[in-house]
């Protein structure tokens, strides 16, 4: 499919875009799989100089370079394009590893229970913002304590399994010794027959000895199988003990950090100004049709910034799909839209929060009135600039310790507009000029957006945080497990949201069975 590249497809378009080149030229370049498994001599290491560094496991990074060097030796391409090819190959492989973590996390979510939202549990039991901050920190401490107990139990089980393995190996050794003695007995009787000739007595002794030998050898086979089974359980127990110990250490560190953060929050007054009443919590949950066991993701932003299109894309639906959220520059409704994931095995619900113009009430009052405290995370979507509502949401999410994601939408539209501002003409410019201008416009959009967000956050007395620059057309393939050659931040946005949700609602430690994911 044009404009998309899976890990097994032609590399060139996706590879070159990583360095700012965009091309449709179908050069016969090896696939990522080939680059990762090829073994060629490294002869052109000089091309490594000045290239971007992308994290890969050591052996994979080495193999990508070796495969790429083979391409360098057999392809008549100019040096800048070669550099783009090599760097892009590593980038795309890195994206593949990143993308691989998403289905692993989704599979975990589908097969494991989801705990109640801890923030809502805390809100039911406290009265002041100070109590909220302290209780949220205490939740981390309690979870760390439980993790420490799990680690101790796993360690004890590992020790017990190791003792059982020692006993099994001792039994195996004894069985082998008995079998050897039985074989010696058979050989002795056979030797006696050779010396003295066969007799009824020796024949009976030989038959009995052979029966004892077969029985002893069978006992050896059983003992060896038992030892193998026990050894497998020992390895599993040791791995579990290692992972739970690592989990406990990480959670203990997180709990200590949470206590320090709580002290800092109280010192600086970063806490909910007004705690919602029990009735307000119940009304908020009723308004959004809140369900335990589901993740509730809110998308907020001004009218026309692309909230509905983003929700549709991240659900894998075209805007014209029957189950898609309504789109349009003018808000299609003044109520919160609720959109479950079309895949019933994924416990996600997305909410379209109506946009507003000028903030006509205190920010905390707007936040509580909208019931935004019930959500697991909030995406603050903007098109050109932050609004007062955006700042109000970010401010109060910070007070309630709700993860937020600042997202700039319509990246493709902004890039195209920048190209036209720079003099691009679709009627006269050739493909090479178009791709060069696209790369330059994309780079400028990313730099300008990050600077704008940094400045807006600073003016609002908010800490700097990452901004994700996305396009609906690029996000859609990623949700369907395809890699688009025009990716900017779409892949990382999906990954980060899933990880953060799991960190707060699941006992989720993916480093135990896959690439490490970093929880926020």
Short mmCIF file of C-alpha atoms in Angstrom, two decimals:
data_model
loop_
_atom_site.label_atom_id
_atom_site.label_comp_id
_atom_site.label_asym_id
_atom_site.label_seq_id
_atom_site.Cartn_x
_atom_site.Cartn_y
_atom_site.Cartn_z
CA UNK A 1 0.00 0.00 0.00
CA UNK A 2 1.39 3.36 -0.98
CA UNK A 3 2.81 5.40 1.87
CA UNK A 4 3.10 2.50 4.30
CA UNK A 5 5.93 0.14 5.15
CA UNK A 6 5.75 -2.96 7.28
CA UNK A 7 8.89 -4.55 8.65
CA UNK A 8 9.08 -6.89 5.64
CA UNK A 9 8.39 -4.32 2.89
CA UNK A 10 10.70 -2.29 0.68
CA UNK A 11 12.80 -0.11 2.97
CA UNK A 12 13.71 2.84 0.81
CA UNK A 13 10.73 5.21 1.37
CA UNK A 14 10.61 4.65 5.12
CA UNK A 15 14.39 4.67 5.41
CA UNK A 16 14.96 7.91 3.55
CA UNK A 17 12.23 9.77 5.44
CA UNK A 18 14.18 9.21 8.66
CA UNK A 19 16.83 11.60 7.32
CA UNK A 20 14.43 13.98 5.62
CA UNK A 21 14.29 12.31 2.20
CA UNK A 22 10.99 11.19 0.71
CA UNK A 23 10.91 9.06 -2.41
CA UNK A 24 8.76 6.55 -4.20
CA UNK A 25 11.78 5.04 -6.03
CA UNK A 26 11.50 1.21 -5.79
CA UNK A 27 15.19 0.38 -5.36
CA UNK A 28 15.97 -3.30 -4.64
CA UNK A 29 17.06 -2.88 -1.03
CA UNK A 30 17.16 -5.76 1.51
CA UNK A 31 14.37 -6.03 4.03
CA UNK A 32 14.76 -5.27 7.74
CA UNK A 33 14.83 -9.01 8.38
CA UNK A 34 17.75 -9.34 5.97
CA UNK A 35 19.61 -6.42 7.50
CA UNK A 36 19.16 -7.90 10.97
CA UNK A 37 20.39 -11.39 10.05
CA UNK A 38 22.99 -10.79 7.35
CA UNK A 39 26.64 -11.31 8.20
CA UNK A 40 28.92 -9.20 6.03
CA UNK A 41 32.38 -7.76 6.69
CA UNK A 42 32.47 -4.20 7.97
CA UNK A 43 34.52 -2.32 5.39
CA UNK A 44 32.98 1.13 5.21
CA UNK A 45 32.75 2.30 8.80
CA UNK A 46 33.54 5.87 7.76
CA UNK A 47 29.89 6.34 6.81
CA UNK A 48 28.93 5.91 10.45
CA UNK A 49 30.37 9.30 11.29
CA UNK A 50 27.80 11.99 11.90
CA UNK A 51 24.80 9.66 11.78
CA UNK A 52 22.04 9.79 14.37
CA UNK A 53 22.13 7.28 17.22
CA UNK A 54 19.08 5.09 17.73
CA UNK A 55 18.82 2.64 20.63
CA UNK A 56 18.94 -1.02 19.65
CA UNK A 57 20.15 -4.12 21.48
CA UNK A 58 23.87 -4.53 20.90
CA UNK A 59 23.75 -7.60 18.67
CA UNK A 60 20.94 -6.16 16.54
CA UNK A 61 22.68 -2.81 16.15
CA UNK A 62 25.82 -4.66 15.03
CA UNK A 63 23.97 -6.78 12.51
CA UNK A 64 22.09 -3.83 11.04
CA UNK A 65 25.40 -2.07 10.48
CA UNK A 66 26.92 -5.16 8.87
CA UNK A 67 23.95 -5.63 6.55
CA UNK A 68 23.93 -1.93 5.73
CA UNK A 69 27.63 -1.99 4.89
CA UNK A 70 26.88 -4.71 2.37
CA UNK A 71 24.39 -2.35 0.78
CA UNK A 72 27.05 0.36 0.70
CA UNK A 73 29.47 -1.91 -1.15
CA UNK A 74 27.03 -3.07 -3.82
CA UNK A 75 24.88 0.01 -4.48
CA UNK A 76 25.74 3.01 -6.62
CA UNK A 77 24.08 5.69 -4.48
CA UNK A 78 25.36 9.08 -3.42
CA UNK A 79 26.76 9.35 0.11
CA UNK A 80 23.86 11.42 1.60
CA UNK A 81 21.36 8.82 0.39
CA UNK A 82 23.56 6.03 1.74
CA UNK A 83 23.65 7.77 5.10
CA UNK A 84 19.88 8.06 5.01
CA UNK A 85 19.58 4.38 4.13
CA UNK A 86 21.82 3.20 6.96
CA UNK A 87 20.32 5.50 9.58
CA UNK A 88 16.80 4.81 8.38
CA UNK A 89 17.35 1.06 8.57
CA UNK A 90 18.32 1.39 12.21
CA UNK A 91 15.45 3.83 12.86
CA UNK A 92 12.89 1.53 11.28
CA UNK A 93 14.19 -1.49 13.19
CA UNK A 94 13.99 0.55 16.39
CA UNK A 95 10.41 1.50 15.51
CA UNK A 96 9.68 -2.17 14.92
CA UNK A 97 10.89 -3.06 18.40
CA UNK A 98 8.88 -0.17 19.82
CA UNK A 99 5.78 -1.26 17.92
CA UNK A 100 6.28 -4.84 19.11
CA UNK A 101 5.78 -3.73 22.71
CA UNK A 102 2.27 -2.41 21.97
CA UNK A 103 0.58 -5.75 21.14
CA UNK A 104 2.39 -7.31 24.10
CA UNK A 105 0.84 -4.71 26.40
CA UNK A 106 -2.56 -5.09 24.75
CA UNK A 107 -2.41 -8.86 25.16
CA UNK A 108 -1.64 -8.42 28.85
CA UNK A 109 -4.58 -6.06 29.26
CA UNK A 110 -6.91 -8.48 27.49
CA UNK A 111 -5.95 -11.40 29.73
CA UNK A 112 -5.54 -9.76 33.16
CA UNK A 113 -7.99 -8.03 35.51
CA UNK A 114 -8.02 -4.25 35.72
CA UNK A 115 -8.14 -2.67 39.16
CA UNK A 116 -10.41 0.21 40.09
CA UNK A 117 -9.10 3.70 39.46
CA UNK A 118 -7.04 4.48 42.60
CA UNK A 119 -7.80 8.20 42.37
CA UNK A 120 -11.52 7.58 42.69
CA UNK A 121 -10.92 5.36 45.70
CA UNK A 122 -8.91 8.13 47.33
CA UNK A 123 -11.48 10.82 46.52
CA UNK A 124 -14.16 8.88 48.39
CA UNK A 125 -12.19 8.84 51.63
CA UNK A 126 -10.68 12.33 51.93
CA UNK A 127 -11.89 15.89 52.35
CA UNK A 128 -8.98 18.19 51.51
CA UNK A 129 -6.35 18.56 48.84
CA UNK A 130 -3.63 17.91 51.40
CA UNK A 131 -5.20 14.59 52.35
CA UNK A 132 -5.46 13.71 48.66
CA UNK A 133 -1.75 14.27 48.05
CA UNK A 134 -0.74 12.29 51.12
CA UNK A 135 -3.12 9.44 50.38
CA UNK A 136 -1.92 9.15 46.77
CA UNK A 137 1.64 8.81 48.07
CA UNK A 138 0.47 6.25 50.61
CA UNK A 139 -1.03 4.17 47.80
CA UNK A 140 2.43 3.88 46.28
CA UNK A 141 3.88 2.87 49.64
CA UNK A 142 1.20 0.22 50.13
CA UNK A 143 1.78 -1.17 46.65
CA UNK A 144 5.53 -1.25 47.25
CA UNK A 145 4.93 -3.17 50.49
CA UNK A 146 2.80 -5.71 48.65
CA UNK A 147 5.45 -6.00 45.95
CA UNK A 148 8.10 -6.65 48.61
CA UNK A 149 5.96 -9.42 50.10
CA UNK A 150 5.49 -10.94 46.63
CA UNK A 151 9.24 -10.80 46.10
CA UNK A 152 9.88 -12.54 49.43
CA UNK A 153 7.36 -15.24 48.60
CA UNK A 154 8.89 -15.74 45.17
CA UNK A 155 12.37 -15.94 46.69
CA UNK A 156 11.19 -18.55 49.22
CA UNK A 157 9.56 -20.56 46.44
CA UNK A 158 12.76 -20.34 44.42
CA UNK A 159 14.80 -21.65 47.37
CA UNK A 160 12.30 -24.48 47.92
CA UNK A 161 12.47 -25.38 44.23
CA UNK A 162 16.26 -25.37 44.37
CA UNK A 163 16.22 -27.73 47.36
CA UNK A 164 13.79 -29.96 45.49
CA UNK A 165 16.14 -29.98 42.50
CA UNK A 166 19.04 -30.97 44.77
CA UNK A 167 16.98 -33.85 46.12
CA UNK A 168 15.95 -34.90 42.61
CA UNK A 169 19.55 -34.89 41.41
CA UNK A 170 20.55 -36.98 44.44
CA UNK A 171 17.80 -39.49 43.62
CA UNK A 172 18.95 -39.53 39.99
CA UNK A 173 22.54 -40.16 41.10
CA UNK A 174 21.42 -43.07 43.31
CA UNK A 175 19.32 -44.51 40.49
CA UNK A 176 22.29 -44.33 38.12
CA UNK A 177 24.45 -46.06 40.73
CA UNK A 178 21.88 -48.85 41.17
CA UNK A 179 21.62 -49.29 37.41
CA UNK A 180 25.38 -49.52 37.14
CA UNK A 181 25.46 -52.15 39.89
CA UNK A 182 22.73 -54.09 38.09
CA UNK A 183 24.72 -54.01 34.84
CA UNK A 184 27.83 -55.21 36.70
CA UNK A 185 25.78 -58.08 38.17
CA UNK A 186 24.63 -59.12 34.68
CA UNK A 187 28.19 -58.93 33.34
CA UNK A 188 29.49 -61.00 36.28
CA UNK A 189 26.97 -63.77 35.62
CA UNK A 190 27.78 -63.76 31.90
CA UNK A 191 31.48 -64.01 32.73
CA UNK A 192 30.77 -66.93 35.09
CA UNK A 193 28.87 -68.72 32.30
CA UNK A 194 31.85 -68.31 30.00
CA UNK A 195 34.16 -69.82 32.62
CA UNK A 196 31.99 -72.63 33.98
CA UNK A 197 29.40 -73.13 31.31
CA UNK A 198 25.69 -72.59 31.41
CA UNK A 199 23.56 -74.07 34.17
CA UNK A 200 19.97 -73.83 35.28
CA UNK A 201 21.02 -71.91 38.38
CA UNK A 202 23.10 -69.38 36.41
CA UNK A 203 20.34 -68.99 33.84
CA UNK A 204 17.85 -68.11 36.58
CA UNK A 205 20.34 -65.69 38.15
CA UNK A 206 20.95 -64.07 34.74
CA UNK A 207 17.23 -63.65 34.07
CA UNK A 208 16.72 -62.11 37.49
CA UNK A 209 19.76 -59.84 37.05
CA UNK A 210 18.57 -58.67 33.63
CA UNK A 211 15.12 -57.92 35.07
CA UNK A 212 16.72 -55.93 37.88
CA UNK A 213 18.87 -54.08 35.34
CA UNK A 214 15.87 -53.13 33.19
CA UNK A 215 14.00 -51.99 36.28
CA UNK A 216 17.00 -49.92 37.42
CA UNK A 217 17.41 -48.36 33.97
CA UNK A 218 13.72 -47.45 33.92
CA UNK A 219 14.15 -45.84 37.33
CA UNK A 220 17.06 -43.84 35.87
CA UNK A 221 14.87 -42.61 33.02
CA UNK A 222 12.13 -41.61 35.46
CA UNK A 223 14.65 -39.91 37.75
CA UNK A 224 16.21 -38.02 34.84
CA UNK A 225 12.80 -36.84 33.62
CA UNK A 226 11.91 -35.77 37.16
CA UNK A 227 15.18 -33.87 37.45
CA UNK A 228 14.55 -32.16 34.11
CA UNK A 229 11.03 -31.16 35.14
CA UNK A 230 12.20 -29.89 38.51
CA UNK A 231 15.08 -27.99 36.89
CA UNK A 232 12.61 -26.29 34.54
CA UNK A 233 10.50 -25.27 37.51
CA UNK A 234 13.61 -23.98 39.26
CA UNK A 235 14.51 -21.81 36.28
CA UNK A 236 10.95 -20.46 36.15
CA UNK A 237 10.97 -19.83 39.91
CA UNK A 238 14.33 -18.09 39.73
CA UNK A 239 13.14 -15.91 36.86
CA UNK A 240 9.98 -15.05 38.79
CA UNK A 241 12.04 -14.26 41.88
CA UNK A 242 14.34 -12.03 39.83
CA UNK A 243 11.45 -10.18 38.20
CA UNK A 244 9.51 -9.71 41.43
CA UNK A 245 12.64 -8.52 43.23
CA UNK A 246 13.24 -6.03 40.44
CA UNK A 247 9.60 -4.98 40.59
CA UNK A 248 9.77 -4.53 44.36
CA UNK A 249 12.94 -2.46 44.10
CA UNK A 250 11.43 -0.27 41.39
CA UNK A 251 8.21 0.21 43.32
CA UNK A 252 10.09 0.98 46.52
CA UNK A 253 12.05 3.64 44.67
CA UNK A 254 8.81 4.93 43.16
CA UNK A 255 7.20 5.04 46.61
CA UNK A 256 10.15 6.96 48.03
CA UNK A 257 9.97 9.36 45.09
CA UNK A 258 6.21 9.69 45.60
CA UNK A 259 6.74 10.71 49.22
CA UNK A 260 9.30 13.31 48.17
CA UNK A 261 6.97 14.54 45.44
CA UNK A 262 4.11 14.75 47.94
CA UNK A 263 6.20 16.92 50.24
CA UNK A 264 7.14 19.14 47.30
CA UNK A 265 3.53 19.35 46.14
CA UNK A 266 2.35 20.38 49.58
CA UNK A 267 5.16 22.91 49.87
CA UNK A 268 4.26 24.48 46.52
CA UNK A 269 0.50 24.11 46.90
CA UNK A 270 0.11 21.71 43.97
CA UNK A 271 -3.02 19.93 45.12
CA UNK A 272 -6.73 19.86 44.29
CA UNK A 273 -8.24 23.17 45.39
CA UNK A 274 -11.68 21.68 45.97
CA UNK A 275 -12.34 17.97 46.43
CA UNK A 276 -15.45 16.78 44.56
CA UNK A 277 -18.24 15.63 46.84
CA UNK A 278 -19.48 12.06 46.79
CA UNK A 279 -22.53 13.24 44.87
CA UNK A 280 -20.39 15.06 42.29
CA UNK A 281 -18.29 11.93 41.81
CA UNK A 282 -21.41 9.82 41.32
CA UNK A 283 -22.84 12.35 38.84
CA UNK A 284 -19.58 12.51 36.90
CA UNK A 285 -19.42 8.73 36.63
CA UNK A 286 -23.05 8.62 35.55
CA UNK A 287 -22.53 11.30 32.89
CA UNK A 288 -19.74 9.36 31.20
CA UNK A 289 -21.32 5.93 31.85
CA UNK A 290 -18.28 4.95 33.86
CA UNK A 291 -17.63 1.20 34.11
CA UNK A 292 -15.18 -0.51 36.42
CA UNK A 293 -12.74 -2.70 34.51
CA UNK A 294 -12.45 -0.24 31.61
CA UNK A 295 -9.88 2.42 30.82
CA UNK A 296 -11.43 5.85 30.30
CA UNK A 297 -9.45 8.20 28.03
CA UNK A 298 -10.58 11.81 27.52
CA UNK A 299 -9.69 13.94 24.50
CA UNK A 300 -10.14 17.64 25.21
CA UNK A 301 -9.51 20.72 23.13
CA UNK A 302 -11.06 23.66 21.33
CA UNK A 303 -13.77 23.20 18.73
CA UNK A 304 -12.41 22.17 15.34
CA UNK A 305 -9.00 21.02 16.55
CA UNK A 306 -9.61 17.44 15.40
CA UNK A 307 -10.73 15.62 18.56
CA UNK A 308 -13.24 13.39 16.78
CA UNK A 309 -10.82 12.57 13.97
CA UNK A 310 -8.15 11.60 16.51
CA UNK A 311 -10.60 9.38 18.40
CA UNK A 312 -11.67 7.71 15.16
CA UNK A 313 -8.09 7.14 14.04
CA UNK A 314 -6.95 5.67 17.34
CA UNK A 315 -9.97 3.34 17.23
CA UNK A 316 -8.99 2.31 13.70
CA UNK A 317 -12.10 3.82 12.08
CA UNK A 318 -12.50 6.13 9.12
CA UNK A 319 -14.48 9.30 9.79
CA UNK A 320 -17.33 8.01 7.60
CA UNK A 321 -17.66 4.72 9.49
CA UNK A 322 -21.07 4.11 11.06
CA UNK A 323 -19.54 3.89 14.56
CA UNK A 324 -17.19 6.84 14.13
CA UNK A 325 -17.36 10.01 16.20
CA UNK A 326 -19.03 12.89 14.37
CA UNK A 327 -16.56 15.31 12.81
CA UNK A 328 -16.81 18.95 11.79
CA UNK A 329 -15.31 22.37 12.44
CA UNK A 330 -18.34 23.30 14.53
CA UNK A 331 -18.92 21.22 17.66
CA UNK A 332 -21.49 18.57 16.79
CA UNK A 333 -22.69 18.33 20.41
CA UNK A 334 -22.38 20.12 23.72
CA UNK A 335 -22.29 16.88 25.69
CA UNK A 336 -19.45 14.46 26.26
CA UNK A 337 -19.25 11.86 23.49
CA UNK A 338 -18.55 8.25 24.52
CA UNK A 339 -16.89 5.87 22.05
CA UNK A 340 -15.93 2.31 23.10
CA UNK A 341 -13.17 0.55 21.22
CA UNK A 342 -14.67 -1.40 18.30
CA UNK A 343 -12.63 -4.43 19.40
CA UNK A 344 -14.62 -5.77 22.39
CA UNK A 345 -11.53 -7.49 23.79
CA UNK A 346 -9.83 -4.12 24.36
CA UNK A 347 -11.25 -2.42 27.49
CA UNK A 348 -10.86 1.15 26.21
CA UNK A 349 -13.45 3.90 26.07
CA UNK A 350 -12.70 7.25 24.44
CA UNK A 351 -14.45 10.49 25.29
CA UNK A 352 -14.83 13.64 23.20
CA UNK A 353 -14.87 16.55 25.67
CA UNK A 354 -16.75 19.55 24.18
CA UNK A 355 -14.53 22.49 23.35
CA UNK A 356 -15.11 25.91 24.83
CA UNK A 357 -13.94 29.41 24.13
CA UNK A 358 -13.08 31.76 26.95
CA UNK A 359 -12.94 30.34 30.46
CA UNK A 360 -15.78 32.03 32.36
CA UNK A 361 -15.20 30.41 35.76
CA UNK A 362 -12.28 29.39 37.96
CA UNK A 363 -10.22 26.63 36.35
CA UNK A 364 -10.85 24.16 39.17
CA UNK A 365 -14.59 24.76 38.93
CA UNK A 366 -14.57 24.04 35.19
CA UNK A 367 -12.49 20.89 35.76
CA UNK A 368 -14.76 19.55 38.49
CA UNK A 369 -17.95 20.51 36.65
CA UNK A 370 -16.80 18.56 33.58
CA UNK A 371 -16.00 15.58 35.82
CA UNK A 372 -12.53 15.24 34.32
CA UNK A 373 -11.23 13.71 37.55
CA UNK A 374 -12.83 10.36 36.62
CA UNK A 375 -10.56 9.74 33.62
CA UNK A 376 -7.41 7.62 33.56
CA UNK A 377 -5.66 10.16 31.36
CA UNK A 378 -6.49 13.29 29.40
CA UNK A 379 -5.23 14.17 25.93
CA UNK A 380 -5.05 17.92 25.46
CA UNK A 381 -5.36 18.38 21.71
CA UNK A 382 -4.57 21.67 20.01
CA UNK A 383 -4.33 22.82 16.43
CA UNK A 384 -2.52 26.15 16.43
CA UNK A 385 -2.34 27.51 19.98
CA UNK A 386 -3.27 26.72 23.58
CA UNK A 387 -6.57 28.02 24.91
CA UNK A 388 -7.50 28.98 28.46
CA UNK A 389 -9.38 25.69 28.69
CA UNK A 390 -6.26 23.74 27.72
CA UNK A 391 -4.26 25.43 30.47
CA UNK A 392 -7.07 24.85 32.98
CA UNK A 393 -7.15 21.14 32.18
CA UNK A 394 -3.36 20.76 32.37
CA UNK A 395 -3.23 22.68 35.64
CA UNK A 396 -5.90 20.63 37.38
CA UNK A 397 -4.75 17.30 35.98
CA UNK A 398 -1.42 18.12 37.57
CA UNK A 399 -3.17 18.83 40.87
CA UNK A 400 -5.03 15.52 40.67
CA UNK A 401 -1.95 13.65 39.38
CA UNK A 402 -3.77 12.55 36.23
CA UNK A 403 -1.46 11.79 33.29
CA UNK A 404 -1.80 14.26 30.42
CA UNK A 405 -0.61 14.15 26.83
CA UNK A 406 -0.20 17.34 24.87
CA UNK A 407 -0.91 16.53 21.24
CA UNK A 408 -0.78 18.74 18.17
CA UNK A 409 -3.05 17.41 15.48
CA UNK A 410 -3.24 17.77 11.70
CA UNK A 411 0.53 17.52 11.20
CA UNK A 412 0.05 16.70 7.52
CA UNK A 413 -2.04 19.84 6.98
CA UNK A 414 0.47 22.07 8.76
CA UNK A 415 3.38 20.59 6.80
CA UNK A 416 1.59 21.14 3.51
CA UNK A 417 0.78 24.75 4.47
CA UNK A 418 4.43 25.40 5.33
CA UNK A 419 5.45 23.97 1.96
CA UNK A 420 3.10 26.36 0.16
CA UNK A 421 4.44 29.24 2.25
CA UNK A 422 7.91 28.32 1.03
CA UNK A 423 6.82 28.50 -2.60
CA UNK A 424 5.89 24.92 -3.37
CA UNK A 425 3.72 24.41 -6.45
CA UNK A 426 2.05 21.08 -7.09
CA UNK A 427 1.73 22.01 -10.77
CA UNK A 428 5.40 22.75 -11.47
CA UNK A 429 7.64 21.22 -8.80
CA UNK A 430 9.05 17.74 -9.40
CA UNK A 431 9.05 14.90 -6.87
CA UNK A 432 12.60 15.54 -5.65
CA UNK A 433 11.83 19.16 -4.80
CA UNK A 434 8.53 18.13 -3.21
CA UNK A 435 10.21 15.58 -0.96
CA UNK A 436 12.99 17.96 0.02
CA UNK A 437 10.49 20.68 0.89
CA UNK A 438 8.36 18.17 2.81
CA UNK A 439 11.32 17.15 4.95
CA UNK A 440 12.26 20.77 5.67
CA UNK A 441 8.66 21.70 6.53
CA UNK A 442 8.29 18.71 8.84
CA UNK A 443 11.49 19.58 10.67
CA UNK A 444 10.37 23.18 11.08
CA UNK A 445 6.92 22.16 12.31
CA UNK A 446 8.42 19.92 14.99
CA UNK A 447 10.85 22.58 16.19
CA UNK A 448 8.27 25.39 16.18
CA UNK A 449 5.63 23.28 17.95
CA UNK A 450 7.97 22.22 20.73
CA UNK A 451 9.08 25.80 21.29
CA UNK A 452 5.47 27.04 21.30
CA UNK A 453 4.42 24.44 23.87
CA UNK A 454 7.46 25.14 26.04
CA UNK A 455 6.68 28.86 26.01
CA UNK A 456 2.96 28.37 26.72
CA UNK A 457 3.66 26.06 29.64
CA UNK A 458 6.19 28.47 31.07
CA UNK A 459 3.72 31.35 30.85
CA UNK A 460 1.13 29.21 32.68
CA UNK A 461 3.66 28.30 35.42
CA UNK A 462 3.50 24.66 34.37
CA UNK A 463 6.52 22.36 34.02
CA UNK A 464 7.74 21.50 30.56
CA UNK A 465 6.44 18.26 29.10
CA UNK A 466 6.57 16.46 25.82
CA UNK A 467 4.31 17.37 22.93
CA UNK A 468 3.25 14.67 20.47
CA UNK A 469 2.84 15.78 16.87
CA UNK A 470 0.46 13.51 14.99
CA UNK A 471 -1.64 13.13 11.89
CA UNK A 472 -4.83 11.13 11.61
CA UNK A 473 -3.67 9.59 8.33
CA UNK A 474 -0.46 8.40 9.95
CA UNK A 475 -2.03 7.24 13.21
CA UNK A 476 -4.57 4.99 11.49
CA UNK A 477 -2.00 2.53 10.02
CA UNK A 478 -0.17 2.29 13.36
CA UNK A 479 -3.36 1.26 15.15
CA UNK A 480 -3.70 -1.47 12.51
CA UNK A 481 -0.10 -2.57 13.23
CA UNK A 482 1.45 -1.02 10.14
CA UNK A 483 4.34 1.43 10.10
CA UNK A 484 3.77 4.60 8.12
CA UNK A 485 6.79 6.23 6.50
CA UNK A 486 5.57 9.66 7.64
CA UNK A 487 5.49 8.87 11.35
CA UNK A 488 6.43 11.63 13.76
CA UNK A 489 5.17 10.87 17.29
CA UNK A 490 2.14 8.66 16.61
CA UNK A 491 3.74 5.36 17.60
CA UNK A 492 5.11 6.70 20.87
CA UNK A 493 1.79 8.35 21.76
CA UNK A 494 -0.07 5.03 21.55
CA UNK A 495 2.65 3.20 23.48
CA UNK A 496 2.94 5.82 26.23
CA UNK A 497 -0.82 6.00 26.84
CA UNK A 498 -1.16 2.23 27.18
CA UNK A 499 1.84 2.03 29.50
CA UNK A 500 0.60 4.83 31.75
CA UNK A 501 -2.85 3.28 32.00
CA UNK A 502 -1.35 -0.08 32.92
CA UNK A 503 0.95 1.49 35.48
CA UNK A 504 -2.00 2.84 37.45
CA UNK A 505 -4.61 0.14 36.89
CA UNK A 506 -2.73 -3.14 36.32
CA UNK A 507 -0.02 -5.03 38.15
CA UNK A 508 1.96 -4.68 34.93
CA UNK A 509 5.65 -5.38 34.71
CA UNK A 510 6.27 -6.10 31.00
CA UNK A 511 10.04 -6.38 31.42
CA UNK A 512 9.37 -9.92 32.68
CA UNK A 513 8.43 -11.20 29.22
CA UNK A 514 9.34 -8.65 26.61
CA UNK A 515 11.27 -5.49 25.79
CA UNK A 516 11.34 -3.10 28.71
CA UNK A 517 8.66 -0.41 28.70
CA UNK A 518 9.12 2.68 30.84
CA UNK A 519 6.10 3.59 32.91
CA UNK A 520 5.43 7.24 33.47
#
